[in-house]
Short mmCIF file of C-alpha atoms in Angstrom, two decimals:
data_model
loop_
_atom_site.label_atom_id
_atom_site.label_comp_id
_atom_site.label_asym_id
_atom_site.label_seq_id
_atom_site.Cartn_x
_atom_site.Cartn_y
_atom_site.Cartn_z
CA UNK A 673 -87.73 -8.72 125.35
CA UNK A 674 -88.63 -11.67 127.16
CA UNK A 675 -89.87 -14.90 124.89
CA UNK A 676 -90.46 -16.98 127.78
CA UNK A 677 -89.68 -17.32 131.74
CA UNK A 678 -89.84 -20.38 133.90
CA UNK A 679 -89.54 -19.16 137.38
CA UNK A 680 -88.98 -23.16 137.82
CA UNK A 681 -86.16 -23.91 135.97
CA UNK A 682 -82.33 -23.36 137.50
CA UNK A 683 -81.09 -23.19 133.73
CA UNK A 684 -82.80 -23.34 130.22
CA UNK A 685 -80.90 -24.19 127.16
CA UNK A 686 -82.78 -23.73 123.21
CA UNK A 687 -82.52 -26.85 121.58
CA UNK A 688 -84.41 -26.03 118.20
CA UNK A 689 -87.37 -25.03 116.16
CA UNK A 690 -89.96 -27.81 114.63
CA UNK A 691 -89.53 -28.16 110.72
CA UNK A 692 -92.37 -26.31 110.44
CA UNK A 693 -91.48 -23.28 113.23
CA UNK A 694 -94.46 -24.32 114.94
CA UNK A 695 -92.97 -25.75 118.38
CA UNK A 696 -89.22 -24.53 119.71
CA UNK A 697 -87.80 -27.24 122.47
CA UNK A 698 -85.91 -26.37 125.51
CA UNK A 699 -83.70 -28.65 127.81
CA UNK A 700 -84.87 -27.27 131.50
CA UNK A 701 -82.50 -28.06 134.43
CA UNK A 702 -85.23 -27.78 137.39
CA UNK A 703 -84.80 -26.10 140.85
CA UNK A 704 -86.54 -28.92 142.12
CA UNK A 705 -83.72 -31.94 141.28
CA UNK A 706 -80.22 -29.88 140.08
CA UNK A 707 -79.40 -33.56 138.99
CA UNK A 708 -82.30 -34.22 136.35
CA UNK A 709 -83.37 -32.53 132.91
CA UNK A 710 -86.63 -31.84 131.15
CA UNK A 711 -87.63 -31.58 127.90
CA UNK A 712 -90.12 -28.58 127.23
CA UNK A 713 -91.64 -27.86 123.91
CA UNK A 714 -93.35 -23.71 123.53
CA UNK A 715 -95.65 -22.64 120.78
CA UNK A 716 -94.07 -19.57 118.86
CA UNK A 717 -96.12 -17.19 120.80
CA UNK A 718 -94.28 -18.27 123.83
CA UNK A 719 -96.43 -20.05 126.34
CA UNK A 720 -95.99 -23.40 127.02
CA UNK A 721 -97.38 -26.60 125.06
CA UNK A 722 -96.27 -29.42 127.39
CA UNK A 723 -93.18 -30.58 129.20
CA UNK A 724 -91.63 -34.14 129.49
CA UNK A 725 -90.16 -34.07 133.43
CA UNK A 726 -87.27 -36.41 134.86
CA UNK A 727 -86.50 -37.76 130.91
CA UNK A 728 -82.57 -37.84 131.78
CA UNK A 729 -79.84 -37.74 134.65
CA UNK A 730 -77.88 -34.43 133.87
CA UNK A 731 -74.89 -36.24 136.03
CA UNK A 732 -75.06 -39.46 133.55
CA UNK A 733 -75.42 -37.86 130.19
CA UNK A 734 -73.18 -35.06 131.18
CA UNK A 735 -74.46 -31.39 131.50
CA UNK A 736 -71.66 -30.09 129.11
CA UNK A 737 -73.09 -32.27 126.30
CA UNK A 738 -76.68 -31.65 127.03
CA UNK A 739 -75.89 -27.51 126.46
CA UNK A 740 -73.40 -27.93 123.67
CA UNK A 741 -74.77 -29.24 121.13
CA UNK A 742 -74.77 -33.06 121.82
CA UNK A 743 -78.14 -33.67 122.75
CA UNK A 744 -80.57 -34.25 119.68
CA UNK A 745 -84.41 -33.48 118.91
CA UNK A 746 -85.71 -34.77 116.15
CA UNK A 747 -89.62 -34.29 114.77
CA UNK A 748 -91.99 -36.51 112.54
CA UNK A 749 -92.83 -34.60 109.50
CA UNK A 750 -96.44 -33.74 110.77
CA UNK A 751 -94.93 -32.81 113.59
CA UNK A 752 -96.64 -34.42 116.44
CA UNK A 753 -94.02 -37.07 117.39
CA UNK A 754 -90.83 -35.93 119.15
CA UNK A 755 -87.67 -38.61 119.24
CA UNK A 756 -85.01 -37.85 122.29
CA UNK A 757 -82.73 -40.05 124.67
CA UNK A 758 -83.92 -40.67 128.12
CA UNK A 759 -83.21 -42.70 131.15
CA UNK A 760 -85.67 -42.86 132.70
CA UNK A 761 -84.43 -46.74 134.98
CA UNK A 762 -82.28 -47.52 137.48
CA UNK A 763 -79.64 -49.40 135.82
CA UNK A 764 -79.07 -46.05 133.74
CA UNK A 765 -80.13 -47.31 130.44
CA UNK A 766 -80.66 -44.85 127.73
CA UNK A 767 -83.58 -45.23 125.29
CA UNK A 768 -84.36 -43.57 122.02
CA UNK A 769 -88.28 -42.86 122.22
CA UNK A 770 -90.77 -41.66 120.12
CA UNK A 771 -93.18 -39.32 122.60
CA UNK A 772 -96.46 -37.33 121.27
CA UNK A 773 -96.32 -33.97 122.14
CA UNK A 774 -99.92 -33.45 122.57
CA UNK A 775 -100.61 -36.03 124.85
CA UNK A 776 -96.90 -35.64 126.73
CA UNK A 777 -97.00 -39.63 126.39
CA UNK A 778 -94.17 -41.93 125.02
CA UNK A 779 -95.33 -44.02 122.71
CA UNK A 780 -92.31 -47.26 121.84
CA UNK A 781 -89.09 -47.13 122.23
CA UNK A 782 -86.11 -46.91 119.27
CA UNK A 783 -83.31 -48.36 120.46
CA UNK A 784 -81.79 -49.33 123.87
CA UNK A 785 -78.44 -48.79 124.61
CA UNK A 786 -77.21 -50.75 128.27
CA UNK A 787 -73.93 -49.49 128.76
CA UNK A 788 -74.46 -49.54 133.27
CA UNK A 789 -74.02 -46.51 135.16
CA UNK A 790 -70.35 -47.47 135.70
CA UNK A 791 -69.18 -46.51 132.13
CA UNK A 792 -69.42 -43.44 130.53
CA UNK A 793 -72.35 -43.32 128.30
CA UNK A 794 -73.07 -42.57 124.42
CA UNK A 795 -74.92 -39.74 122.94
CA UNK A 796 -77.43 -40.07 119.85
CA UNK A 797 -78.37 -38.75 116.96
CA UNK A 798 -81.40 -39.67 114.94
CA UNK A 799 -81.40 -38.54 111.42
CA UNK A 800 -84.46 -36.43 110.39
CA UNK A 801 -86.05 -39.86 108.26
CA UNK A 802 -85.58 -41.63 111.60
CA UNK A 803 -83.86 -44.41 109.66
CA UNK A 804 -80.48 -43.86 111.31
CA UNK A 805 -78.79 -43.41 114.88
CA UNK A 806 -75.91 -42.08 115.37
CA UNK A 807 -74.16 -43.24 118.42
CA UNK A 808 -71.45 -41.17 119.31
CA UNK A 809 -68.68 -42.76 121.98
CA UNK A 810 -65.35 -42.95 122.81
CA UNK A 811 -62.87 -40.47 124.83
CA UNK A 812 -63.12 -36.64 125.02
CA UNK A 813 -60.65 -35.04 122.31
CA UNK A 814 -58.73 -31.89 122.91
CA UNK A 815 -57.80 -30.54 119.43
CA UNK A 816 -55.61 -28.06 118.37
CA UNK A 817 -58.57 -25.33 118.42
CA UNK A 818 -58.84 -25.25 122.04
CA UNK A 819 -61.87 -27.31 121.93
CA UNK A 820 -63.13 -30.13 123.22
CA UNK A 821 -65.23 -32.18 120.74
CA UNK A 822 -67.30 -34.58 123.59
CA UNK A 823 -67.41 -38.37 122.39
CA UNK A 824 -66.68 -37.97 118.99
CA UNK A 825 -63.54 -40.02 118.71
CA UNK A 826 -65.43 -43.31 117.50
CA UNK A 827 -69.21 -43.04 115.46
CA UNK A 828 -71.42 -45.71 114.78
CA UNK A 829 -74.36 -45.73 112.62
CA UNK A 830 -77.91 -48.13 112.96
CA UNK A 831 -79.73 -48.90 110.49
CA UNK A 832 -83.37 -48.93 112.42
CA UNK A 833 -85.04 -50.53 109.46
CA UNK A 834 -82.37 -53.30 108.96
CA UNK A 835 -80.71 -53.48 112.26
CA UNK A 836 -77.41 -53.70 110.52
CA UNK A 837 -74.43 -51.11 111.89
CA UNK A 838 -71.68 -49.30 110.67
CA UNK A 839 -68.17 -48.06 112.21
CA UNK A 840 -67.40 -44.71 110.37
CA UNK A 841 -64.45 -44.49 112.67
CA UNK A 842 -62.93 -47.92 111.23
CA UNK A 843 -63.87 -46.88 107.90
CA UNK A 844 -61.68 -43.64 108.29
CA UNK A 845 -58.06 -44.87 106.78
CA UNK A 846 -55.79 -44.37 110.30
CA UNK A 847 -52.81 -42.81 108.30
CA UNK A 848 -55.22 -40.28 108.04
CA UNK A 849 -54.74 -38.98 110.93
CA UNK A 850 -57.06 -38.66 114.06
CA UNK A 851 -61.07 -38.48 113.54
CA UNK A 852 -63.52 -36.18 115.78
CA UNK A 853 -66.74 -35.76 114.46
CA UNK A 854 -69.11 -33.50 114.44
CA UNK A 855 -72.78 -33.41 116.77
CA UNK A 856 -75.45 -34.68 114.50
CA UNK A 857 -76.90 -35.32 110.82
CA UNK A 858 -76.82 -32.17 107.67
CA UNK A 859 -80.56 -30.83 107.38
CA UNK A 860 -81.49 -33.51 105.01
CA UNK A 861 -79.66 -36.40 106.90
CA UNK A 862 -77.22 -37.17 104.15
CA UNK A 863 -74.18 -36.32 105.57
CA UNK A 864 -72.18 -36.63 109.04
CA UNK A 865 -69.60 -34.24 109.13
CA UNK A 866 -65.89 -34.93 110.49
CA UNK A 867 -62.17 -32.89 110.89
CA UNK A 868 -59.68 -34.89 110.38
CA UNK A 869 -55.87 -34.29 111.49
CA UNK A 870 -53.06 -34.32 109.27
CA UNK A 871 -49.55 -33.57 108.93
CA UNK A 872 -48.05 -34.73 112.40
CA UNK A 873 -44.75 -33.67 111.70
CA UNK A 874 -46.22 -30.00 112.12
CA UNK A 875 -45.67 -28.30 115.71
CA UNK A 876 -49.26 -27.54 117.30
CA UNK A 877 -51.04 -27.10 120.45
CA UNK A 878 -52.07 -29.94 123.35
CA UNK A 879 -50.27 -32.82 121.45
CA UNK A 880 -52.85 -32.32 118.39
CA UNK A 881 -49.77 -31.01 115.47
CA UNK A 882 -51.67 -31.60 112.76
CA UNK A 883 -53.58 -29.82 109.82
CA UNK A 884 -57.21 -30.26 109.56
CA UNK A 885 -59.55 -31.32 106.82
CA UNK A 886 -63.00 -31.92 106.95
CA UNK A 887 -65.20 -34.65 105.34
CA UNK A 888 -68.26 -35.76 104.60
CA UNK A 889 -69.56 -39.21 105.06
CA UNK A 890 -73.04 -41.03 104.22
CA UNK A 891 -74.98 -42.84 106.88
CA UNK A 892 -72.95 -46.31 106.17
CA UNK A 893 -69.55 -44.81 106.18
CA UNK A 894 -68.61 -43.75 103.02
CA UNK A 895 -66.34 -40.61 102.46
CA UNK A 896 -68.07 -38.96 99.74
CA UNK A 897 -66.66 -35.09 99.98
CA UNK A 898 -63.68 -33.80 101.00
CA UNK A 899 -62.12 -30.29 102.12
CA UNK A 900 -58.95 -31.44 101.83
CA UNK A 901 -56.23 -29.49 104.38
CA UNK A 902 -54.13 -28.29 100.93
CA UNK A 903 -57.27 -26.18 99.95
CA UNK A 904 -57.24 -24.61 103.40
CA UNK A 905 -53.37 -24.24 104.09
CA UNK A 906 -53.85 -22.17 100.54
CA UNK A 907 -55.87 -19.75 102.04
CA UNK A 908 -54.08 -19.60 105.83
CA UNK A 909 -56.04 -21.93 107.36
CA UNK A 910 -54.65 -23.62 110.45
CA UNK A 911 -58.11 -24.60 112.17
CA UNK A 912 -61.28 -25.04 111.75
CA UNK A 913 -64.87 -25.06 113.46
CA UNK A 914 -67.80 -28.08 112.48
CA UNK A 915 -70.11 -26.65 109.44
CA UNK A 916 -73.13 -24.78 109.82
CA UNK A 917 -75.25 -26.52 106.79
CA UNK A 918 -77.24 -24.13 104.56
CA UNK A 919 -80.77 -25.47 104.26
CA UNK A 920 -80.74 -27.63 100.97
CA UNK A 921 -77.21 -29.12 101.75
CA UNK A 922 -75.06 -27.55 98.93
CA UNK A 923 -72.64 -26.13 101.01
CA UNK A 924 -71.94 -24.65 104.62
CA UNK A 925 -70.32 -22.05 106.05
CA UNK A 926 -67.92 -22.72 109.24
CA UNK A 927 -65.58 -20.61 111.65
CA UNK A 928 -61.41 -20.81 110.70
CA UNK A 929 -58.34 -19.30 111.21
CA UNK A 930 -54.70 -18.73 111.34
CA UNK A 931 -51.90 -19.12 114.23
CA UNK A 932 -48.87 -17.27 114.74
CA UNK A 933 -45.61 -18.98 112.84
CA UNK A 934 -44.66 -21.18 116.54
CA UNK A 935 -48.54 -21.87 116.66
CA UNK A 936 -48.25 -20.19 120.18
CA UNK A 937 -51.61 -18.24 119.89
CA UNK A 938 -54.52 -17.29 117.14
CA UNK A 939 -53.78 -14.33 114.67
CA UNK A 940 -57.21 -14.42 112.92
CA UNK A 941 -60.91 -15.79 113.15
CA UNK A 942 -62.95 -15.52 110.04
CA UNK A 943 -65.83 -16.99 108.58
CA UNK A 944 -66.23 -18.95 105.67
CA UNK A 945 -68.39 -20.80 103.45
CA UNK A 946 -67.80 -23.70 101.13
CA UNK A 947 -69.69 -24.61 98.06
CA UNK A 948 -69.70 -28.86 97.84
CA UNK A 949 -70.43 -28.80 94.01
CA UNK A 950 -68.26 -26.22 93.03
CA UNK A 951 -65.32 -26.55 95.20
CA UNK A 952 -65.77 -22.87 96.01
CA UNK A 953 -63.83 -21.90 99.28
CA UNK A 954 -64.77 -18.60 100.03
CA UNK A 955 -64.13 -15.93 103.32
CA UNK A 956 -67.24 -14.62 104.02
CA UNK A 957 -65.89 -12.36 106.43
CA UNK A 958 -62.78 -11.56 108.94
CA UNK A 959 -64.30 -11.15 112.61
CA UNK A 960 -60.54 -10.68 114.17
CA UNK A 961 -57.29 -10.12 114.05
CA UNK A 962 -54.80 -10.37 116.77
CA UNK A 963 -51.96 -8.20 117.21
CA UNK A 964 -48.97 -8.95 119.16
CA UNK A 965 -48.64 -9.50 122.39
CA UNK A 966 -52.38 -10.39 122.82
CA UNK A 967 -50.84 -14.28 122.81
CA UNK A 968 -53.70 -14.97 125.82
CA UNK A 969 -56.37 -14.32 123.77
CA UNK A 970 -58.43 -11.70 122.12
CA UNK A 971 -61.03 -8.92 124.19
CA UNK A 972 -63.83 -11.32 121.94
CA UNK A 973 -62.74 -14.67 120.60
CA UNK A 974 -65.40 -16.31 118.43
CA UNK A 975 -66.06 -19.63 119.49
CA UNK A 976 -69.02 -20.87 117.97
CA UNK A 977 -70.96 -22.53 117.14
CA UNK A 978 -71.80 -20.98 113.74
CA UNK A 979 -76.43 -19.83 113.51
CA UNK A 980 -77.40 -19.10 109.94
CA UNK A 981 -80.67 -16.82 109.94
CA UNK A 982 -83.56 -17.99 107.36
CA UNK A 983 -82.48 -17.05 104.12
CA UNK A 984 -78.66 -17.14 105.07
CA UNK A 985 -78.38 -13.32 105.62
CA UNK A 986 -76.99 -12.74 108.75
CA UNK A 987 -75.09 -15.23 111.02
CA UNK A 988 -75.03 -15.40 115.06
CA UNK A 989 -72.18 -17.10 117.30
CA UNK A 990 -71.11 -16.80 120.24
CA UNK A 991 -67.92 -15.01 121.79
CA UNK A 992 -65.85 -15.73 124.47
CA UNK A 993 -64.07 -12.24 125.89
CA UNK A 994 -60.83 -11.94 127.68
CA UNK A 995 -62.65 -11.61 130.89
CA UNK A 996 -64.41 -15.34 130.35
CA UNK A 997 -67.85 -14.17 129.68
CA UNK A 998 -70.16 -15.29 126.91
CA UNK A 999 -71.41 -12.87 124.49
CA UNK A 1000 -73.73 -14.00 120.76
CA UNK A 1001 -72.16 -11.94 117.87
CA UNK A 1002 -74.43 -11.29 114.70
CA UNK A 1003 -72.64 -10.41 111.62
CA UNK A 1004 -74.96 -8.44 109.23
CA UNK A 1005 -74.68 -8.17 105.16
CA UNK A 1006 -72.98 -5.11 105.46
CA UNK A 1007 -69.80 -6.78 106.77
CA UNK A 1008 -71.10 -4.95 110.43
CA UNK A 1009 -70.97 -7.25 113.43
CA UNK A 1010 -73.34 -6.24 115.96
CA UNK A 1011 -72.31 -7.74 119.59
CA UNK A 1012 -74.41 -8.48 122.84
CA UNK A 1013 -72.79 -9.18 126.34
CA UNK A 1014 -74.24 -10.12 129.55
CA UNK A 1015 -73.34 -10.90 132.99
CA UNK A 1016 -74.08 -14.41 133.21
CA UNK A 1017 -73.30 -17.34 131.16
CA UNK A 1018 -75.92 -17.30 128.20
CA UNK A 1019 -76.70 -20.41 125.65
CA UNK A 1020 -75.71 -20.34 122.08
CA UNK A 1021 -77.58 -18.57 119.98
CA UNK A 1022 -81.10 -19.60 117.81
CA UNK A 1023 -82.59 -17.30 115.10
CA UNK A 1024 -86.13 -17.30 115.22
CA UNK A 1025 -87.58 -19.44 112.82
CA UNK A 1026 -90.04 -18.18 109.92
CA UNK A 1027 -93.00 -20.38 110.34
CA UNK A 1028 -94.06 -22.63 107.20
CA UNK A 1029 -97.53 -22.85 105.59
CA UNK A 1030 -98.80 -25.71 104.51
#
């Protein structure tokens, strides 16, 4: 069924639920100006609650970010202040504001970030305390996955309360291996999430050789958990996706797999989910396998990213078929995975969210 239509909009993308499941915000590319976004903000029935017009330039913060993940929402706890990035200026300045979603007015501003229309800007992420922004910069990475993770080669952390900043980049020993983070802050805000890229001795894909890890890192830099890339290789692992964080931040679950022995094209997708105070690496569930000679790609490759449902019983991602179109999977309890496909590009996937009494 239909949740909501906006005979207005060119494109619509989810971007998330209120803590609460009160309010769900949308990103609305308008018919009137292809070249500027919106911010809407429905009620759980589905009609509309108010709309910020004109907040960005969908040619200057990029319209792959804004869909993908790398534009960030983030509520007050009584849920009547909003935080997003705008631009609204001529010298394309982006601003971190605090807006009131009753009144549809913005009330201060965050943080300004001057970077000039000439360079290529940042994207943010505010951590749900609003004590930290993430700024996310640097050049696009192509990794080994097929994907490209969009400015998340060098991440800097603000201290709003304090002013004072952190490079988690720097922080990152370089014999590591290269960094690329992953959009925006665990549930809580405790952790920012990162693959690294070891092993460069190891043939690969698009000049990324390397086995991945992934770690986690607190809001000044600190490495404080790590899935290292021996615990993977032990169970096949030659990539992996960014986590999808169960609610109360004990573990998460995240999309991996295995390439053929010349790392010419995937054998397997599965999903998986990692306990952080256990150590537990476990597969949840094998969504593919791929037989020879399919080295171009499977009828439906999962692609992510990863949607736990409340409660953590089913998960939703989307697919990517031979044919290029974009489908959401669900994968049920029952090991069943139940798959939609449409004609025309479709958003990733959102669960709807079980509303919270007070």
């Amino acid at each position: 069924s239909i949740f909501y239509q906006d005979d207005t909009a060119a494109y619509l993308q989810l971007a998330g639920w209120s803590p609460s499941g009160q309010y769900l915000a949308v990103l609305r590319q308008p018919k009137r100006d292809y070249d500027v976004v919106d911010i809407c903000f429905l009620r759980r029935d589905g009609t509309l609650e108010t709309c910020f017009d004109n907040i960005a330039s969908y040619r200057l913060l990029g319209g792959y970010r804004l869909f993908d993940d790398f534009y960030s929402i983030t509520w007050s706890d009584d849920e009547q202040r909003v935080y997003f990035i705008q631009n609204q200026n001529p010298d394309c300045r982006l601003e971190v504001v605090e807006a009131d979603i009753e009144t549809g007015s913005v009330h201060r501003t965050l943080y300004e970030h001057a970077g000039g229309c000439a360079s290529t800007p940042p994207t943010f992420h505010l951590s749900p305390s609003q004590r930290y922004l993430a700024r996310y910069a640097g050049r696009d990475l192509i990794t080994s996955e097929h994907t490209v993770a969009a400015y998340a080669r060098e991440v800097l952390t603000i201290d709003l309360l304090t002013g004072d900043q952190y490079n988690l980049t720097a922080q990152i020993p370089p014999e590591r291996g290269p960094v690329a983070f992953c959009p925006g802050w665990s549930p809580q805000g405790r952790f920012l999430s990162a693959r690294i890229y070891t092993e460069p001795e190891r043939p690969g894909l698009y000049a990324f050789p390397y086995r991945p890890e992934v770690v986690l890192v607190n809001p000044t830099g600190q490495i404080v958990h790590t899935l290292a890339a021996d615990q993977l290789a032990a169970q096949g692992i030659d990539f992996v996706h960014c986590p999808a964080w169960d609610a109360d931040e004990t573990g998460f679950y995240f999309l991996a797999g295995a390439y053929d022995e010349e790392w010419a094209w995937r054998q397997s997708v599965s999903i998986y989910h990692y306990a952080l105070a256990s150590d537990e690496l476990v597969e949840v569930n094998l969504l593919q396998t791929f037989p020879p000679p399919s080295k171009f790609g499977a009828d439906k490759l999962a692609i992510g990213p990863l949607r736990v449902s409340p409660g953590a019983t089913h998960i939703a991602f989307s697919y990517l078929s031979r044919m290029g179109i974009i489908g959401v999977g669900i994968l049920f309890p029952d090991g069943e995975v139940l798959q939609y496909e449409y004609p025309h590009p479709v958003g990733s996937p959102l669960w709807f969210s079980a509303l919270v009494q007070e």
